[in-house]
Coordinates of C-alpha atoms in Angstrom, one line a residue:
Chain J
M1 CA -1.4 -4.0 23.4
L2 CA 2.0 -3.1 21.9
Q3 CA 3.6 -6.2 20.7
S4 CA 6.9 -5.8 22.5
R5 CA 7.6 -9.5 22.5
R6 CA 7.5 -9.6 18.7
K7 CA 9.5 -6.4 18.6
I8 CA 12.3 -8.1 20.6
R9 CA 12.2 -11.1 18.3
T10 CA 12.7 -8.7 15.4
E11 CA 15.7 -7.2 17.0
E12 CA 17.2 -10.6 17.7
A13 CA 16.6 -11.6 14.1
R14 CA 18.7 -8.6 13.1
S15 CA 21.7 -9.8 15.1
E16 CA 21.2 -13.4 13.9
R17 CA 22.4 -12.5 10.4
P18 CA 26.1 -11.6 10.7
G19 CA 27.0 -13.6 7.6
A20 CA 24.9 -11.7 5.2
S21 CA 26.9 -11.0 2.0
G22 CA 26.5 -9.4 -1.4
A23 CA 23.1 -7.6 -1.8
E24 CA 22.1 -8.6 1.7
A25 CA 25.1 -7.0 3.3
F26 CA 23.9 -3.8 1.6
D27 CA 21.1 -3.8 4.1
R28 CA 21.4 -5.9 7.2
R29 CA 17.8 -5.3 8.3
P30 CA 15.7 -8.4 8.0
K31 CA 13.4 -8.2 5.0
L32 CA 9.9 -7.0 5.6
D33 CA 6.9 -9.3 5.2
F34 CA 4.7 -7.8 2.5
D35 CA 1.8 -10.0 3.4
V36 CA -1.2 -9.4 1.1
L37 CA 0.5 -6.6 -0.8
D38 CA 2.3 -9.3 -2.7
G39 CA -1.0 -10.2 -4.3
H40 CA -2.1 -6.8 -5.4
L41 CA -1.4 -5.8 -9.0
G42 CA -1.9 -2.1 -8.1
Y43 CA 0.9 -2.2 -5.6
F44 CA 3.4 -3.5 -8.1
L45 CA 2.1 -1.2 -10.9
R46 CA 2.5 1.8 -8.5
R47 CA 6.0 0.8 -7.4
L48 CA 7.4 0.6 -11.0
Q49 CA 5.4 3.7 -12.1
I50 CA 7.0 5.7 -9.3
S51 CA 10.5 4.7 -10.2
V52 CA 10.0 5.3 -13.9
F53 CA 8.5 8.7 -13.2
K54 CA 11.5 9.5 -10.9
D55 CA 13.8 8.8 -13.8
F56 CA 11.7 11.0 -16.1
I57 CA 11.7 13.9 -13.7
S58 CA 15.4 13.7 -13.1
T59 CA 16.2 13.4 -16.8
L60 CA 14.0 16.4 -17.6
A61 CA 15.1 18.4 -14.4
T62 CA 16.9 21.1 -16.4
L63 CA 13.6 21.9 -18.2
N64 CA 11.5 21.3 -15.1
V65 CA 8.9 19.3 -17.1
R66 CA 6.8 16.7 -15.3
P67 CA 5.3 13.6 -16.9
A68 CA 1.7 15.0 -17.0
Q69 CA 2.9 18.3 -18.6
Y70 CA 4.9 16.2 -21.2
S71 CA 1.8 14.1 -22.0
A72 CA -0.3 17.2 -22.5
L73 CA 2.3 18.9 -24.7
V74 CA 2.6 15.8 -26.9
L75 CA -1.1 15.3 -27.3
I76 CA -1.7 19.0 -28.0
G77 CA 1.2 19.0 -30.5
A78 CA -0.1 15.9 -32.3
N79 CA -3.7 17.0 -32.2
P80 CA -3.9 20.7 -32.6
G81 CA -7.3 22.3 -32.1
R82 CA -8.8 19.4 -30.1
S83 CA -10.8 20.4 -27.1
Q84 CA -9.6 20.8 -23.6
A85 CA -12.2 18.2 -22.4
E86 CA -11.0 15.6 -25.0
I87 CA -7.3 16.0 -24.2
G88 CA -8.0 16.0 -20.4
E89 CA -10.1 12.9 -20.7
A90 CA -7.6 11.1 -22.9
L91 CA -5.0 11.7 -20.3
N92 CA -7.4 10.7 -17.5
I93 CA -6.6 14.0 -15.7
E94 CA -9.4 15.4 -13.5
R95 CA -10.9 18.6 -15.0
A96 CA -9.7 21.1 -12.4
R97 CA -6.2 19.7 -12.3
F98 CA -6.0 19.8 -16.1
A99 CA -7.0 23.5 -16.1
R100 CA -4.2 24.2 -13.6
L101 CA -1.8 22.2 -15.7
L102 CA -2.7 24.3 -18.8
D103 CA -2.4 27.5 -16.7
E104 CA 1.2 26.5 -16.0
L105 CA 1.9 25.6 -19.7
E106 CA 0.5 29.0 -20.8
R107 CA 2.5 30.8 -18.2
R108 CA 5.6 29.3 -19.8
G109 CA 4.4 30.5 -23.2
W110 CA 4.0 26.9 -24.6
T111 CA 0.3 26.5 -25.2
Q112 CA -2.8 28.5 -26.0
R113 CA -6.5 28.0 -25.3
V114 CA -8.9 29.4 -27.9
A115 CA -12.6 29.6 -27.6
A116 CA -14.1 27.1 -30.0
L117 CA -16.1 28.3 -33.0
R118 CA -19.1 26.1 -32.4
D119 CA -19.3 26.3 -28.7
R120 CA -17.6 29.2 -27.0
R121 CA -17.7 27.5 -23.6
S122 CA -15.4 24.9 -25.0
H123 CA -11.7 25.6 -25.6
S124 CA -9.5 24.3 -28.4
L125 CA -5.8 23.7 -27.5
F126 CA -2.8 24.7 -29.6
L127 CA 1.0 24.8 -29.1
T128 CA 2.6 28.2 -29.7
N129 CA 5.8 28.4 -31.9
E130 CA 7.8 28.5 -28.7
G131 CA 5.9 25.4 -27.4
R132 CA 6.7 23.5 -30.6
T133 CA 10.4 24.4 -30.3
A134 CA 10.4 23.4 -26.6
L135 CA 8.6 20.2 -27.4
M136 CA 11.4 19.1 -29.7
T137 CA 14.0 19.5 -27.0
I138 CA 11.7 17.8 -24.5
K139 CA 11.1 14.8 -26.8
G140 CA 14.8 14.4 -27.1
L141 CA 15.3 14.1 -23.3
A142 CA 12.2 11.9 -23.0
A143 CA 13.7 9.5 -25.6
R144 CA 16.9 9.4 -23.4
H145 CA 14.7 8.6 -20.4
E146 CA 13.0 5.8 -22.2
K147 CA 16.4 4.2 -23.1
Q148 CA 17.2 4.4 -19.4
V149 CA 13.9 2.7 -18.6
S150 CA 14.8 0.0 -21.0
R151 CA 18.2 -0.6 -19.2
I152 CA 16.5 -0.6 -15.8
V153 CA 13.6 -2.9 -16.7
G154 CA 15.3 -4.9 -19.3
G155 CA 14.6 -4.5 -23.0
T156 CA 12.6 -7.8 -23.5
R157 CA 10.7 -7.3 -20.2
R158 CA 9.9 -3.7 -21.3
Q159 CA 8.4 -5.0 -24.6
K160 CA 6.4 -7.6 -22.9
L161 CA 5.0 -5.1 -20.3
M162 CA 4.2 -2.6 -23.0
K163 CA 2.2 -5.2 -25.0
L164 CA 0.3 -6.4 -22.0
L165 CA -0.5 -2.9 -20.8
K166 CA -1.6 -1.7 -24.2
D167 CA -3.9 -4.7 -24.5
V168 CA -5.7 -3.9 -21.3
Q169 CA -6.7 -0.4 -22.4
P170 CA -7.6 -0.5 -26.1
Q171 CA -9.4 2.9 -25.7
A172 CA -6.1 4.5 -24.9
R173 CA -4.3 3.4 -28.1
P174 CA -3.5 5.7 -30.9
R175 CA -5.0 4.9 -34.3
S176 CA -2.5 3.0 -36.3
Chain Y
M1 CA 0.4 30.6 -35.7
L2 CA -2.7 28.8 -34.7
Q3 CA -3.1 25.8 -36.9
S4 CA -6.7 26.5 -37.9
R5 CA -6.2 24.5 -41.2
R6 CA -5.4 21.4 -39.3
K7 CA -8.3 22.1 -37.0
I8 CA -10.7 22.2 -39.8
R9 CA -9.3 19.0 -41.1
T10 CA -10.0 17.5 -37.7
E11 CA -13.6 18.6 -37.8
E12 CA -14.0 17.2 -41.3
A13 CA -12.7 13.9 -40.0
R14 CA -15.3 13.9 -37.4
S15 CA -18.1 14.0 -39.9
E16 CA -16.4 11.5 -42.1
R17 CA -17.3 8.7 -39.8
P18 CA -21.1 8.3 -39.8
G19 CA -21.0 4.6 -39.9
A20 CA -19.2 4.1 -36.6
S21 CA -20.8 1.2 -34.7
G22 CA -20.4 -0.8 -31.5
A23 CA -17.6 0.6 -29.3
E24 CA -16.9 3.3 -31.8
A25 CA -20.5 4.6 -31.8
F26 CA -20.0 5.2 -28.1
D27 CA -17.7 8.1 -29.0
R28 CA -17.9 9.5 -32.5
R29 CA -14.9 11.9 -32.0
P30 CA -11.9 10.8 -34.1
K31 CA -9.3 9.0 -32.1
L32 CA -6.4 11.1 -30.8
D33 CA -2.9 10.6 -32.1
F34 CA -0.8 9.6 -29.1
D35 CA 2.4 10.2 -31.0
V36 CA 5.5 9.4 -28.9
L37 CA 3.4 8.6 -25.8
D38 CA 2.8 5.3 -27.5
G39 CA 6.4 4.4 -26.8
H40 CA 6.6 5.3 -23.2
L41 CA 6.3 2.5 -20.6
G42 CA 5.6 5.1 -17.9
Y43 CA 2.6 6.4 -19.7
F44 CA 1.0 2.9 -19.9
L45 CA 2.0 2.0 -16.4
R46 CA 0.4 5.2 -15.1
R47 CA -2.8 4.7 -17.1
L48 CA -3.5 1.3 -15.7
Q49 CA -2.3 2.2 -12.2
I50 CA -4.8 5.1 -12.1
S51 CA -7.7 2.9 -13.2
V52 CA -6.8 0.1 -10.7
F53 CA -6.5 2.7 -7.9
K54 CA -9.8 4.2 -8.8
D55 CA -11.4 0.8 -8.4
F56 CA -9.6 0.4 -5.0
I57 CA -10.8 3.8 -3.8
S58 CA -14.4 3.2 -4.8
T59 CA -14.5 -0.4 -3.4
L60 CA -13.2 0.9 -0.1
A61 CA -15.2 4.2 -0.2
T62 CA -17.4 3.2 2.8
L63 CA -14.2 3.0 5.0
N64 CA -12.5 5.9 3.2
V65 CA -9.2 4.1 3.0
R66 CA -6.8 5.0 0.2
P67 CA -4.2 2.7 -1.3
A68 CA -1.2 4.3 0.5
Q69 CA -3.0 4.0 3.9
Y70 CA -3.9 0.4 3.1
S71 CA -0.2 -0.5 2.2
A72 CA 1.0 1.1 5.4
L73 CA -1.6 -0.7 7.6
V74 CA -0.7 -4.1 6.0
L75 CA 3.1 -3.6 6.4
I76 CA 2.8 -2.4 10.0
G77 CA 0.4 -5.3 10.8
A78 CA 2.7 -7.9 9.3
N79 CA 5.9 -6.3 10.8
P80 CA 5.1 -4.9 14.2
G81 CA 7.8 -2.8 15.8
R82 CA 9.7 -2.0 12.7
S83 CA 10.8 1.6 12.3
Q84 CA 8.9 4.4 10.6
A85 CA 11.9 4.9 8.3
E86 CA 11.9 1.3 7.2
I87 CA 8.2 1.1 6.4
G88 CA 8.2 4.5 4.7
E89 CA 11.2 3.5 2.5
A90 CA 9.7 0.1 1.7
L91 CA 6.6 1.9 0.4
N92 CA 8.7 4.5 -1.4
I93 CA 6.8 7.2 0.4
E94 CA 8.6 10.5 0.9
R95 CA 9.4 11.1 4.7
A96 CA 7.2 14.1 5.3
R97 CA 4.3 12.5 3.4
F98 CA 4.6 9.3 5.4
A99 CA 4.5 11.3 8.6
R100 CA 1.3 12.9 7.6
L101 CA -0.2 9.5 6.6
L102 CA 0.7 8.2 10.0
D103 CA -0.9 11.2 11.7
E104 CA -4.1 10.4 9.9
L105 CA -4.0 6.7 10.8
E106 CA -3.3 7.6 14.5
R107 CA -6.2 10.1 14.4
R108 CA -8.4 7.2 13.4
G109 CA -7.0 5.2 16.3
W110 CA -5.5 2.5 14.1
T111 CA -1.7 2.9 14.6
Q112 CA 0.8 4.0 17.2
R113 CA 4.3 5.4 17.1
V114 CA 6.5 4.4 20.0
A115 CA 10.0 5.8 20.6
A116 CA 12.5 3.0 20.0
L117 CA 14.5 1.7 22.9
R118 CA 17.9 2.0 21.2
D119 CA 17.4 5.3 19.5
R120 CA 14.7 7.6 20.8
R121 CA 14.7 9.7 17.7
S122 CA 13.5 6.7 15.8
H123 CA 9.9 5.4 16.0
S124 CA 8.6 1.9 16.0
L125 CA 5.2 1.3 14.4
F126 CA 2.4 -0.8 15.8
L127 CA -1.3 -1.4 15.0
T128 CA -3.7 -0.8 17.9
N129 CA -6.4 -3.5 18.7
E130 CA -8.8 -1.3 16.8
G131 CA -6.4 -1.1 13.9
R132 CA -6.1 -4.9 13.7
T133 CA -9.9 -5.2 13.7
A134 CA -10.2 -2.5 11.0
L135 CA -7.5 -4.2 8.9
M136 CA -9.5 -7.5 8.8
T137 CA -12.5 -5.7 7.3
I138 CA -10.2 -3.7 5.0
K139 CA -8.4 -6.8 3.7
G140 CA -11.8 -8.3 2.9
L141 CA -12.7 -5.3 0.7
A142 CA -9.2 -5.2 -0.8
A143 CA -9.6 -8.9 -1.8
R144 CA -12.9 -8.0 -3.5
H145 CA -11.1 -5.2 -5.3
E146 CA -8.4 -7.5 -6.5
K147 CA -11.1 -9.9 -8.0
Q148 CA -12.5 -6.9 -9.9
V149 CA -9.0 -6.1 -11.2
S150 CA -8.7 -9.6 -12.4
R151 CA -12.0 -9.3 -14.3
I152 CA -11.0 -6.0 -15.8
V153 CA -7.4 -6.9 -16.7
G154 CA -8.1 -10.6 -17.4
G155 CA -6.9 -13.3 -15.1
T156 CA -4.0 -14.6 -17.3
R157 CA -2.9 -11.1 -18.3
R158 CA -2.9 -10.1 -14.6
Q159 CA -0.7 -13.1 -13.7
K160 CA 1.7 -12.2 -16.5
L161 CA 1.9 -8.6 -15.4
M162 CA 2.4 -9.5 -11.8
K163 CA 5.3 -11.8 -12.7
L164 CA 7.0 -9.2 -14.9
L165 CA 6.5 -6.4 -12.4
K166 CA 7.9 -8.5 -9.5
D167 CA 10.9 -9.5 -11.5
V168 CA 11.8 -5.8 -12.1
Q169 CA 12.0 -5.0 -8.4
P170 CA 13.4 -7.9 -6.4
Q171 CA 14.1 -5.6 -3.5
A172 CA 10.4 -5.0 -3.1
R173 CA 9.5 -8.7 -2.7
P174 CA 8.6 -10.2 0.7
R175 CA 10.8 -13.0 2.0
S176 CA 9.4 -16.3 1.1

């Protein structure tokens, strides 16, 4: 049942490549066959998203701000008083997870939930003064991160990707 | 401190748009200002990745297979006997999380870890017969998902995105 024959072949293949040079010498293991993964857009989106997020997290490590927290701070800052439901939906964050994210931002003294005038079950979101100050610093680091993304991805390729990705989701675009 | 003035302005804006029609009528709330998020590649990658993954999860709901499990099954199936470390790294899954993912796949009877001949601390990964059978069904559903992605994203746009995303990460491509 275990394919030991194929396994041996794999180990032979490893020793068959003594002349690997340059990038290949960096990793002598034979490349993996990605099979049908090579045809899935989701797979490639996820790969790049993970490496972009890793850069974001390490660039903002001193402030310990994660991408979802950053997105929430930016949206609350640019749209003060909008409801928790609207901001959460716009960021595609599931309701309970968004509530926990806001708990964390409040604990840090950056945001406030206020019961809405018209419907007290609904909450309006605001930055505190401290939150506005923090967001300025955070935006500076996020801009540095984006320059790094541009270097990693390539400036032209980044522009092309942005255009294509924005076209897919017109509902997510800001009003111009 | 709370920006109630701006909040009121927002509520006025809401009532200023009685003539919204078509897609706009679907949601009468004024659009949110996405501010600097509009300039972050990571934000747009994440948005599309989430909606593509949602489609994958719902298409494979009957089998309860998540994208990371699918990727692992495909790689193990196409590269029998390769090490746990190699497969985990190729999928960019953190070591402990990948171990838990393999626990789950073993619990379902789909994969096996075998101590490697040369280094018993290292594990070689294999599909079981049951795993190979399950993977055929799973691949069928994943292909259906990918057709849906093509419809949602647009066939041409999907091709362009795939090409750009593959070019960014040559190390992730299968050997041709």
